Amino acid sequence: MGANLGDRRAALAAAVAALDDVAAVSAVYETDPVGPPGQGPYLNIVVELCTERSARELLEAALALEADAGRERRVRWGPRTLDVDVLWVEGETVNEPDLRVPHPRMHERGFVMVPLADVAPDLAEGWTARSADGVRRTGELGESSA
């Protein structure tokens, strides 16, 4: 999950609180934006769920969380109140136009892999920190600073 508009930490906290199957939440990382210039930095986290939901059901939940946060899709990789991606679903591979699991670019993104290593180090094993520049730990989600 990531956010770079409004109260970023509150948006992430509200999204996590709306999930009833949270097993773990990474630390919060502030990261440089990817996409059009002029955006502010993101706060990013990875959330591990203990769920029976399919990748498709998780995508539907992710889109609902984004809608609840007022996400507007105007510019590709543009600023957002909340971005929620499905990275990995144990035992499931999906390759559809609107959903690819495992996430096809997660290993290219420090803002994904650094927090992923907090909650699922086995999934991040062997990843090199080549793209971890610009990823700064800012504490835990329940803390008020950032």
Tab-separated table of C-alpha atoms in Angstrom, residues 18 63-71:
chain	number	residue	atom	x	y	z
A	18	ALA	CA	-10.631	-2.040	7.263
A	63	LEU	CA	-10.183	-1.353	-5.280
A	64	ALA	CA	-12.798	-0.829	-2.551
A	65	LEU	CA	-10.116	0.434	-0.140
A	66	GLU	CA	-8.845	2.841	-2.791
A	67	ALA	CA	-12.377	4.104	-3.491
A	68	ASP	CA	-12.995	4.605	0.232
A	69	ALA	CA	-9.824	6.725	0.354
A	70	GLY	CA	-11.043	8.891	-2.544
A	71	ARG	CA	-8.583	7.556	-5.125
